[in-house]
Coordinates of C-alpha atoms in Angstrom, one line a residue:
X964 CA 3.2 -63.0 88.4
X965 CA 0.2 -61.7 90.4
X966 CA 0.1 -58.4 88.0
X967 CA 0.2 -61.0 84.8
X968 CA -2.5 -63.1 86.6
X969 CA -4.9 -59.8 87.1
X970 CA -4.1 -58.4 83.9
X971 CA -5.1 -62.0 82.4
X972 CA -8.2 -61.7 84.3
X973 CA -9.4 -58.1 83.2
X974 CA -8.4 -59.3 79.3
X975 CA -10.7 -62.3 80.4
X976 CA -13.6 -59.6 81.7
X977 CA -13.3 -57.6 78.4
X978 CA -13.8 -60.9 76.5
X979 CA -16.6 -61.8 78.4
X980 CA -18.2 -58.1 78.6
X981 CA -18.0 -58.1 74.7
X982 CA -19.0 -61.9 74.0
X983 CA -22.0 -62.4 76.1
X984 CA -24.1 -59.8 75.7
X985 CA -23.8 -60.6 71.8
X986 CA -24.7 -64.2 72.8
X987 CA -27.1 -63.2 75.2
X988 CA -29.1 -61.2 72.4
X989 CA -28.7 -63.9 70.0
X990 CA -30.3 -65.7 72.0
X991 CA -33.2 -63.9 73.0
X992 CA -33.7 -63.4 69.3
X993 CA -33.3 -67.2 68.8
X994 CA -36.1 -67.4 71.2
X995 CA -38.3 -64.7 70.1
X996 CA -38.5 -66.3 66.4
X997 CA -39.0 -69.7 67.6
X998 CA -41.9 -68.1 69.5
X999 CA -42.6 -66.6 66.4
X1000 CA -42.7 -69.9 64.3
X1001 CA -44.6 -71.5 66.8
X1002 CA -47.2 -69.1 66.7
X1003 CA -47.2 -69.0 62.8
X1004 CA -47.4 -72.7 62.7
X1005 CA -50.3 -72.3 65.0
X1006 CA -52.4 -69.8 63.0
X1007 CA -51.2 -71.8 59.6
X1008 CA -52.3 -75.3 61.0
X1009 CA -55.8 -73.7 62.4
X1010 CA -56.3 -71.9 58.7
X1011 CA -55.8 -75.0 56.6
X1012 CA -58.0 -77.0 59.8
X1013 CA -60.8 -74.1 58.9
X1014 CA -60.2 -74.6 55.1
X1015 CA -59.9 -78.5 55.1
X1016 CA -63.0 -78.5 57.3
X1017 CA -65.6 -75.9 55.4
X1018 CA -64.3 -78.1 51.8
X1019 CA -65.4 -81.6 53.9
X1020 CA -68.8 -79.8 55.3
X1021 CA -69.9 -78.6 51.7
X1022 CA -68.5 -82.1 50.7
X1023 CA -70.6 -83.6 53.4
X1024 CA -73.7 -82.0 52.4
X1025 CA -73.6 -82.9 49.1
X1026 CA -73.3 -86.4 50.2
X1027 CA -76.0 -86.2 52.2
X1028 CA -78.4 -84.8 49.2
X1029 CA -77.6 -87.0 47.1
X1030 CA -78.3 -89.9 49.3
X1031 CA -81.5 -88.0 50.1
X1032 CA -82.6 -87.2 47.0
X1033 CA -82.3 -91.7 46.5
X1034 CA -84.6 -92.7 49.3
X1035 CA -87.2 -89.5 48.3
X1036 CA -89.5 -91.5 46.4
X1037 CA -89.6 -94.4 49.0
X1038 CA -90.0 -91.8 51.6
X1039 CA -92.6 -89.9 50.1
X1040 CA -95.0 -93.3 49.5
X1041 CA -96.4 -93.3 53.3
X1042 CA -96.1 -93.0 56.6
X1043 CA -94.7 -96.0 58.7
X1044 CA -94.5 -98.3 55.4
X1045 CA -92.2 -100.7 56.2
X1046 CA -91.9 -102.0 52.9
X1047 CA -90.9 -98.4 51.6
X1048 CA -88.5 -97.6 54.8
X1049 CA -87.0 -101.5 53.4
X1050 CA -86.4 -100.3 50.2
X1051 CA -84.8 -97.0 51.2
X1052 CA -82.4 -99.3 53.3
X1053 CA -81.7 -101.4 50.4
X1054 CA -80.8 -97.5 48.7
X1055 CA -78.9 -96.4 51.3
X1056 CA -76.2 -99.7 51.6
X1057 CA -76.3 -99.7 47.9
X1058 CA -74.7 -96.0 48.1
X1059 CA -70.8 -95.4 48.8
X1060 CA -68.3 -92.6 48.3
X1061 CA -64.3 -93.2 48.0
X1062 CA -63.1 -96.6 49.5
X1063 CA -64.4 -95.8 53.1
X1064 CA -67.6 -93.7 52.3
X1065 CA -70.6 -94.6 53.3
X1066 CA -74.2 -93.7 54.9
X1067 CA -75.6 -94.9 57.7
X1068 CA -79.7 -94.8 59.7
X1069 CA -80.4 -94.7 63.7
X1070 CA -83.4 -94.0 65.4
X1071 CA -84.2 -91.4 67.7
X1072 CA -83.2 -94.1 70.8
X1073 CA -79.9 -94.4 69.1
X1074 CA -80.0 -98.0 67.7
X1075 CA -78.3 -98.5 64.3
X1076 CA -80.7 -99.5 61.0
X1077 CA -78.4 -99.3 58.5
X1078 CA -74.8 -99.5 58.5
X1079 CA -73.3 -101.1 55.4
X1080 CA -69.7 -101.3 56.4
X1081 CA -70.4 -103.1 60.0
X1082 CA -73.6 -105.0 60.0
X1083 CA -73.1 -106.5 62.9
X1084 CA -73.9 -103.4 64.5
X1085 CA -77.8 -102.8 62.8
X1086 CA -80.2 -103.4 65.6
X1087 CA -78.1 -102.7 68.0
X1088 CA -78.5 -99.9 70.5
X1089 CA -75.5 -97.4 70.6
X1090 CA -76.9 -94.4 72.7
X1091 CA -74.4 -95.0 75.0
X1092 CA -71.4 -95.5 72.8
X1093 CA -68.1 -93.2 73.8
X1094 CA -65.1 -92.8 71.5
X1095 CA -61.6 -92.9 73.4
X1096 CA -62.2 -89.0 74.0
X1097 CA -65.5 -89.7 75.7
X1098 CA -67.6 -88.3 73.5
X1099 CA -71.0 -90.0 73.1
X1100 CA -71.2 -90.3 69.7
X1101 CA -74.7 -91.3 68.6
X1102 CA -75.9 -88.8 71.3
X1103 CA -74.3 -86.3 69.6
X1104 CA -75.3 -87.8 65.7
X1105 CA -79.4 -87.7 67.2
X1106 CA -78.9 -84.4 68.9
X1107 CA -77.5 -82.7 65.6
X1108 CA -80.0 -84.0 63.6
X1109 CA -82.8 -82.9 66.0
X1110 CA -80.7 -79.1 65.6
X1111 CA -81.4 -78.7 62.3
X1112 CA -78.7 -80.8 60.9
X1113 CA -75.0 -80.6 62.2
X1114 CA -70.7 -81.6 61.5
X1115 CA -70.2 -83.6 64.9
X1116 CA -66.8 -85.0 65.1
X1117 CA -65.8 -88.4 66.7
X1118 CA -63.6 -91.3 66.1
X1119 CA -64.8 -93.9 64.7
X1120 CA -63.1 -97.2 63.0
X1121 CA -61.9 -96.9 59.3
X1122 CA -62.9 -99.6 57.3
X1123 CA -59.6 -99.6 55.0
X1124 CA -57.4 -99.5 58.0
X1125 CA -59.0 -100.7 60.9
X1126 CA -58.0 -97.9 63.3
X1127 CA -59.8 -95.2 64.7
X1128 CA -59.8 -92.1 63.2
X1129 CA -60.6 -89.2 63.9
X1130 CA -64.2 -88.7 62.0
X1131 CA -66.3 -85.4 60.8
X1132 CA -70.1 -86.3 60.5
X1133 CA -73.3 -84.8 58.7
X1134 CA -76.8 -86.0 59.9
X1135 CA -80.5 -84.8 59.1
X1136 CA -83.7 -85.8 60.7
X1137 CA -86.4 -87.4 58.3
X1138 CA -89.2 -86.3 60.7
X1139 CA -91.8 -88.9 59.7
X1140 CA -89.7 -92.2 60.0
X1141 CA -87.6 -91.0 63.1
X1142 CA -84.6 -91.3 61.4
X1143 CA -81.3 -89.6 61.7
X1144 CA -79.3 -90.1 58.4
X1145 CA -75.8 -89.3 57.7
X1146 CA -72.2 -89.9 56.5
X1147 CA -68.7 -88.6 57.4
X1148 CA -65.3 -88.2 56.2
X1149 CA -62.3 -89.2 57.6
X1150 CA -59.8 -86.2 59.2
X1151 CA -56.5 -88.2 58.7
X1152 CA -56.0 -86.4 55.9
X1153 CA -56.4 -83.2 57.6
X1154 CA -53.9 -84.2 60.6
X1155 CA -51.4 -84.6 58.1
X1156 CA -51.8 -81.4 56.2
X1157 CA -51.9 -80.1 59.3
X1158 CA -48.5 -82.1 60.8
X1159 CA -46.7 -81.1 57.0
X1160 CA -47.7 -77.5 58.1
X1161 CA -46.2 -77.8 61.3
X1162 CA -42.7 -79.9 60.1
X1163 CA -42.4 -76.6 57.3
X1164 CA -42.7 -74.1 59.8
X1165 CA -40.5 -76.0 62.2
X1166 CA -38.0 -76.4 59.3
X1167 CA -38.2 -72.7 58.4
X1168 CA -37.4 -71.9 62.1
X1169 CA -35.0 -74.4 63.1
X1170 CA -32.8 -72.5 59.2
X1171 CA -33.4 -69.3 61.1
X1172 CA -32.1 -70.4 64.3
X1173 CA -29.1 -72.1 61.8
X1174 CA -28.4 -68.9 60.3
X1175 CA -28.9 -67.2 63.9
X1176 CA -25.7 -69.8 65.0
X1177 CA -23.6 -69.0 61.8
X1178 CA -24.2 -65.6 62.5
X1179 CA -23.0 -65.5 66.4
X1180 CA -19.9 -67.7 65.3
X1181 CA -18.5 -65.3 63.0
X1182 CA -19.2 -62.5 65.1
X1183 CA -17.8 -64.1 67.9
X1184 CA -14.9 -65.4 65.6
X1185 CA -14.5 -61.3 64.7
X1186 CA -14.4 -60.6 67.9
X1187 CA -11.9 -63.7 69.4
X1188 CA -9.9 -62.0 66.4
X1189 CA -10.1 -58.3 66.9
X1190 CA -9.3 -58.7 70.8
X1191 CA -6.5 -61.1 69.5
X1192 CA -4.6 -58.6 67.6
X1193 CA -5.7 -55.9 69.9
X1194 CA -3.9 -58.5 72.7
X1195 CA -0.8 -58.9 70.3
X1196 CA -0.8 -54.9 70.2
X1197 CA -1.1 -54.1 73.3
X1198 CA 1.5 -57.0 74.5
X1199 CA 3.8 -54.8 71.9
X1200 CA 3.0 -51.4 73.7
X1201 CA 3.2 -53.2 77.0
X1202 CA 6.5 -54.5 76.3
X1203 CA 7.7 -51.3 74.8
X1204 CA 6.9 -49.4 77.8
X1205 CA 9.0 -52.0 79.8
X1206 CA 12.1 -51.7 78.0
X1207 CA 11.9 -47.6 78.0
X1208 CA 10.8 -48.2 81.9
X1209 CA 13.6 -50.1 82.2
X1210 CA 16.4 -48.2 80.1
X1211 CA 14.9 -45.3 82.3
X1212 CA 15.7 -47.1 85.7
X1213 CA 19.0 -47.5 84.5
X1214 CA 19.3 -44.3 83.5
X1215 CA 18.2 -42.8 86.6
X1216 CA 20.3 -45.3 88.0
X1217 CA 23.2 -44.1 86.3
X1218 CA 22.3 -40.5 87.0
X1219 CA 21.9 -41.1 91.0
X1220 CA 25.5 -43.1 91.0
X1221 CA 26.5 -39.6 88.7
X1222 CA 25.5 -37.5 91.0
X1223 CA 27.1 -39.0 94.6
X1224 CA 29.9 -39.9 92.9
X1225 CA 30.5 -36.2 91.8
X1226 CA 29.4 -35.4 95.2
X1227 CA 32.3 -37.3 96.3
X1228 CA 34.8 -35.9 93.8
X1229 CA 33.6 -32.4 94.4
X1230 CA 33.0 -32.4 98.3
X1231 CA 34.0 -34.7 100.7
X1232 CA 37.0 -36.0 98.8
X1233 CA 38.6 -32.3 98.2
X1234 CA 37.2 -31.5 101.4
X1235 CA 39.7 -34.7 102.9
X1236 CA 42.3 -33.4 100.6
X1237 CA 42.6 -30.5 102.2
X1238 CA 41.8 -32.0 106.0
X1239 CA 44.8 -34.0 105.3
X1240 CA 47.3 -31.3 104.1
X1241 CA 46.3 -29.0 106.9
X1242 CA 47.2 -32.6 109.2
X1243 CA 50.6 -32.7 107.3
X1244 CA 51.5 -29.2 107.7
X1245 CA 50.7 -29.3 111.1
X1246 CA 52.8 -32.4 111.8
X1247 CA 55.7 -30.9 110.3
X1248 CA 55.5 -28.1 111.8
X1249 CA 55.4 -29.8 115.6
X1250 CA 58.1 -31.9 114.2
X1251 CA 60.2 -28.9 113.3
X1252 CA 59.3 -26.7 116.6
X1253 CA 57.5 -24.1 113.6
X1254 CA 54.9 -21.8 114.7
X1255 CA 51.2 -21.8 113.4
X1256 CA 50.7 -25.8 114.1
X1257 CA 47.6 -25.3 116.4
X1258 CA 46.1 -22.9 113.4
X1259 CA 46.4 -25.6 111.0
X1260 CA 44.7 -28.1 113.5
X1261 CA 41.7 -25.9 114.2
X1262 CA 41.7 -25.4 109.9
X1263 CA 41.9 -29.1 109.7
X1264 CA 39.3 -29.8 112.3
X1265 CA 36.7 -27.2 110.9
X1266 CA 37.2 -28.9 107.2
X1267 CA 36.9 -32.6 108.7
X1268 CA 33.8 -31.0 110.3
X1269 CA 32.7 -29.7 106.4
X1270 CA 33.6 -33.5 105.1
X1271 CA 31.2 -34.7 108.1
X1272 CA 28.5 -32.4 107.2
X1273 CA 28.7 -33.4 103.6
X1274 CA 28.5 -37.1 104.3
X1275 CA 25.7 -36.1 106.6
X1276 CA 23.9 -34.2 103.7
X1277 CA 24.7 -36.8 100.8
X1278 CA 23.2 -39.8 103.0
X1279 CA 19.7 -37.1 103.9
X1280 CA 19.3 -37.0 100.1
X1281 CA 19.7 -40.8 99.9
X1282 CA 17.6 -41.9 102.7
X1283 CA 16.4 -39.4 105.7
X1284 CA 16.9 -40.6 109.0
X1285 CA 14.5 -38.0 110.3
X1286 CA 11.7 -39.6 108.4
X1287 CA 12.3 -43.0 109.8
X1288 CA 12.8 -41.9 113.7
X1289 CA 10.3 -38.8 114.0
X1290 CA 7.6 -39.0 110.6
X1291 CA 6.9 -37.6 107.7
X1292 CA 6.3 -33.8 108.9
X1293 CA 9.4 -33.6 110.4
X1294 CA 11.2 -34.9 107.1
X1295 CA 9.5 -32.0 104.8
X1296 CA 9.6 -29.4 107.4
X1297 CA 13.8 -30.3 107.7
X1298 CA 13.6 -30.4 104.0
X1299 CA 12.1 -27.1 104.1
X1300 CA 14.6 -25.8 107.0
X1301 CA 17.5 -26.5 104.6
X1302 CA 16.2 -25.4 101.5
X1303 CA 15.4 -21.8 102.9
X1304 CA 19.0 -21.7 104.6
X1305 CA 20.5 -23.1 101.4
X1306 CA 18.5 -20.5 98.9
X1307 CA 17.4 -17.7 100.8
X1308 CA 13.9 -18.1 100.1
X1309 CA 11.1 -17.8 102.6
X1310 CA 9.4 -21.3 103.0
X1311 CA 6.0 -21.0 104.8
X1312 CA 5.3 -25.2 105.7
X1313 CA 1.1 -25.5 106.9
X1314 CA 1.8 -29.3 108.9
X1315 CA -1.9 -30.3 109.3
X1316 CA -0.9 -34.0 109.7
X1317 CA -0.7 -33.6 113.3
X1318 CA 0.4 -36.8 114.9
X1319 CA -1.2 -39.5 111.9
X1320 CA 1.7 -41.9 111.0
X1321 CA 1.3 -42.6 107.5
X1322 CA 2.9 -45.8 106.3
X1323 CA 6.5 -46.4 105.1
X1324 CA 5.3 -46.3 101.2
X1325 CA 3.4 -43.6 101.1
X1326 CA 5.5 -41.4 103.7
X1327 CA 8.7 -42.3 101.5
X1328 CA 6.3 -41.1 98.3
X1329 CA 5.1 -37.4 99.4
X1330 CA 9.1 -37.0 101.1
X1331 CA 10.3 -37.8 97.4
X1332 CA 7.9 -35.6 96.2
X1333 CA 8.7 -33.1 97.8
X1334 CA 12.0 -33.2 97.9
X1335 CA 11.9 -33.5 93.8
X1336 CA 9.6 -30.3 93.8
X1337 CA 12.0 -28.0 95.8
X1338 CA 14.8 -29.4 93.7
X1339 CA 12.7 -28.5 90.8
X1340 CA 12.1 -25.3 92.3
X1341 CA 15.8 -24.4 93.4
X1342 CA 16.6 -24.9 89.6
X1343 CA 14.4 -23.1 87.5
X1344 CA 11.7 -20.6 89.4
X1345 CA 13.9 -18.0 90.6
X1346 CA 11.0 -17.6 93.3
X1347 CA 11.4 -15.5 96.3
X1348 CA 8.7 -17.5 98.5
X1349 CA 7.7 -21.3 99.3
X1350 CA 4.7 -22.6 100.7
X1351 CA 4.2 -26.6 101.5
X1352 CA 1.2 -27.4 103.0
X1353 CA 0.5 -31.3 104.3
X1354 CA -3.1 -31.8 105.1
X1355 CA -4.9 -35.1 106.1
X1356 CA -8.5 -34.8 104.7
X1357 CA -11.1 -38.3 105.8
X1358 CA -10.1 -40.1 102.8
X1359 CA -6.8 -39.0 101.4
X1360 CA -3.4 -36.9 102.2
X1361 CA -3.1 -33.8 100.3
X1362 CA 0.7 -32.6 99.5
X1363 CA 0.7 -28.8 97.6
X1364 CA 3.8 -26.8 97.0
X1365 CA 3.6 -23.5 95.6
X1366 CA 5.9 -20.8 94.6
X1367 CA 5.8 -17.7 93.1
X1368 CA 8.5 -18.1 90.4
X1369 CA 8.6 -17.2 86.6
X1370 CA 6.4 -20.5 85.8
X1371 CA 6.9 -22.4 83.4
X1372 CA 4.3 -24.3 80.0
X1373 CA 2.9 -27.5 82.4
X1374 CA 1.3 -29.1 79.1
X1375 CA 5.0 -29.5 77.8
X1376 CA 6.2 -31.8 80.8
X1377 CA 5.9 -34.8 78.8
X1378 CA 7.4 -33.5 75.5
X1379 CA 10.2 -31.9 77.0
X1380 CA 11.4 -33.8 79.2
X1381 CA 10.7 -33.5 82.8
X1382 CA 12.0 -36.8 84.0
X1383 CA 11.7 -35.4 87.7
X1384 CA 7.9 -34.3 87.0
X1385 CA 7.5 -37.2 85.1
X1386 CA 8.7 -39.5 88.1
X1387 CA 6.2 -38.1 90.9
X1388 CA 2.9 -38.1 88.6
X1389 CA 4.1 -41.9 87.9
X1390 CA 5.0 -42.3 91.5
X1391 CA 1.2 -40.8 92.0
X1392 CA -0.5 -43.3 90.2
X1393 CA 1.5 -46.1 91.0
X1394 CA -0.4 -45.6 94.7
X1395 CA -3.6 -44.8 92.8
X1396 CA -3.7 -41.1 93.9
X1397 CA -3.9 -38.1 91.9
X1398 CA -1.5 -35.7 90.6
X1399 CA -2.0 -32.2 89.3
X1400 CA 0.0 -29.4 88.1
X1401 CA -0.5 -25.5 87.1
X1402 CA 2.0 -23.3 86.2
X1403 CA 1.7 -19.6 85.3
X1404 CA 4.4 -16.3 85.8
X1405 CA 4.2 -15.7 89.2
X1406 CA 2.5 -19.3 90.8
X1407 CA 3.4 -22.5 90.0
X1408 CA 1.4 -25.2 92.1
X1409 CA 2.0 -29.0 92.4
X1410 CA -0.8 -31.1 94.3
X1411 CA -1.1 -34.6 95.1
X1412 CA -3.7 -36.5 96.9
X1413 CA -3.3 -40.4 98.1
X1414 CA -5.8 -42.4 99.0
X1415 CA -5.6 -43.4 102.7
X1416 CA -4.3 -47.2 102.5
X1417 CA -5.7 -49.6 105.3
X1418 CA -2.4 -49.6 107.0
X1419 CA -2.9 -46.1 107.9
X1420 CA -3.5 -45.5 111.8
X1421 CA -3.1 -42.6 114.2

């Protein structure tokens, strides 16, 4: 369950690995061209302003001439005339442009003398008038027309409407009366260019980021779907290498019950066997006053001493009772004791574990190593000399057995066989350490390193 759980956990990693840094630069992109829109909007909106505006100020000034070029006679006729500055009035309300053109007078104190569209407001002094922006509007009308002639903008009522609207205005100065004529046109028109700009550009972006979305959920689609089948094939692979793990426990299974019960067969029981005839003969022989009955007592006795020894031997190979009373060092080093009695090779064991007690897991590992190593060794290398060496470096124990047999190909292990080699490199990384084996005529070496566990204490 817990190895399910953390292999559900890594899948979920992998997913997450792959997925979010795909969503993560989506997203940064999705950000960069809404920047990008944004910005384009900007520069669009402030060239159609610029365009909108320089059409309006020629517009202006055309306005402004021709309304000029209508008072120029009564203008011309004489200084201070009041009946020739009426009759340029009377000109100048009689003029109009579109449905909310017109032109209007003020004097250099900012009162209003002509202003067709609000009459109300001729006579009346403005100078301090403010729009809801604050902007002093007739200050800034007088002031342009004392420049040279200007384009002030303000807000000002539309007639048609009756709301204020932002306003663009063109004034000159007719020296002689003290007048500051002028007209304007009404921006709306450019706010809404401007605002169409603005909606098309937002459009365009907001498609992008559309497309962007479609994009990330059909790559994230191909990816829920590639790490789906790649799940479904590696849940095949997995559960393929449980059913060979598992016909190979039973296999090994099989083999270990094989091999004690031919152990049995072949040892202790024909060692009884013949314990009990050399019991029988010796009874019958006290029975019958024959000679020789302490002979076959002492022959029984030595082979019930054999059976023993057996027994003794077959339950080492199952479980040593060495390793669990005195440690791993003594385990290899009777291991090693037995294999040079039992082969007449020279076994050379380096103990540099000293007194560190490993724990039971990783003690019972390097025994079964090494035990599967000298087996390995005792079949096939033919070698004349052993050397085991058990050495506990600051991170790890280091096992290495060496002989100097006839060798053997180590990159065929896995081809051919090798279920005993196989075992300890799977035994190995089963406790995360490492496993490594080199094999030539004359040296064969087998190392393996485990990482010190946190149960590990001198």
């Amino acid at each position: 369950m817990h190895a399910t759980y953390m292999t559900m956990n890594l899948k979920h990693k992998i997913f997450a690995l792959t997925i979010l840094p795909l969503l993560l630069a989506l997203a940064v992109i999705a950000l960069l061209v809404w920047q990008r829109a944004e910005d384009i909007a900007d520069q669009q909106a402030k060239t159609i302003e610029e365009a909108l505006l320089t059409s309006k100020r020629a517009e202006l000034k055309h306005y402004v001439s021709l309304a000029l070029s209508a008072i120029e006679p009564h203008y011309q006729h004489g200084l201070a005339d009041a009946n020739a500055q009426a009759r340029a009035k009377a000109a100048l309300r009689a003029l109009s442009f579109d449905s909310d053109g017109y032109f209007f007078v003020y004097d250099l104190t900012g009162t209003n003398l002509v202003h067709p569209r609000q009459p109300d407001l001729e006579g009346r002094n403005l100078w301090d008038m403010q729009d809801r922006q604050g902007r002093y509007v007739i200050r800034a009308l007088v002031e342009a027309a004392k420049a040279g002639g200007g384009y002030p903008r303000y807000g000002w009522e539309k007639p048609s409407t009756g709301q204020l609207t932002e306003k663009l205005g063109h004034v000159v100065l007719l020296d002689r009366w003290g007048w500051v004529v002028g007209t304007g046109i009404y921006l709306d028109d450019v706010a809404q260019a401007i605002a169409e700009a603005r909606k098309r550009a937002g459009d365009n972006a907001r498609n992008t980021l559309y497309s962007l979305g479609g994009i990330a959920l059909v790559a994230v689609l191909i990816v829920f779907g590639a790490g789906l089948a790649l799940n479904v094939s590696e849940q095949r692979l997995a559960d393929d290498k449980l059913k060979t793990l598992a016909q190979r426990i039973v296999t090994l299974q099989e083999e270990e019950r094989a091999r004690v019960a031919r152990d049995l067969h072949d040892g202790i029981s024909q060692v009884l066997v013949s314990t009990k005839f050399q019991f029988e003969l010796a009874q019958y022989k006290v029975e019958h006053g024959g000679v020789g009955a302490a002979d076959d007592l002492r022959k029984g006795i030595d082979d019930l001493s054999s059976a023993i020894h057996e027994v003794r031997r077959i339950s080492h190979d199952l479980r040593s009772s060495i390793l669990d009373t005195l440690g791993l060092s003594a385990a290899i080093a009777q291991l090693a004791n037995e294999f040079e009695l039992r082969n007449w090779v020279a076994v050379n064991f380096d103990n540099q574990l000293g007194d560190f007690e490993l724990p039971d897991h990783e003690a019972i590992a390097l025994f079964r190593i090494a035990q599967e190593a000298l087996t390995n060794t005792e079949r096939h290398a033919e070698a004349s000399e052993v050397q085991i060496k058990l050495v506990k470096e600051p991170r790890q124990v280091r096992l290495a057995i060496t002989d100097n047999g006839q060798g053997f190909d180590a990159t065929r292990i896995d081809r051919d066989g090798g279920i005993g080699l196989r075992n300890i490199r799977e035994r190995v990384e089963h406790l995360g350490g490492q496993f490594h084996m080199t094999s030539a005529p004359g040296c064969t070496r087998l190392e393996v390193c485990l990482p010190l566990s946190l149960e590990a204490h001198t």
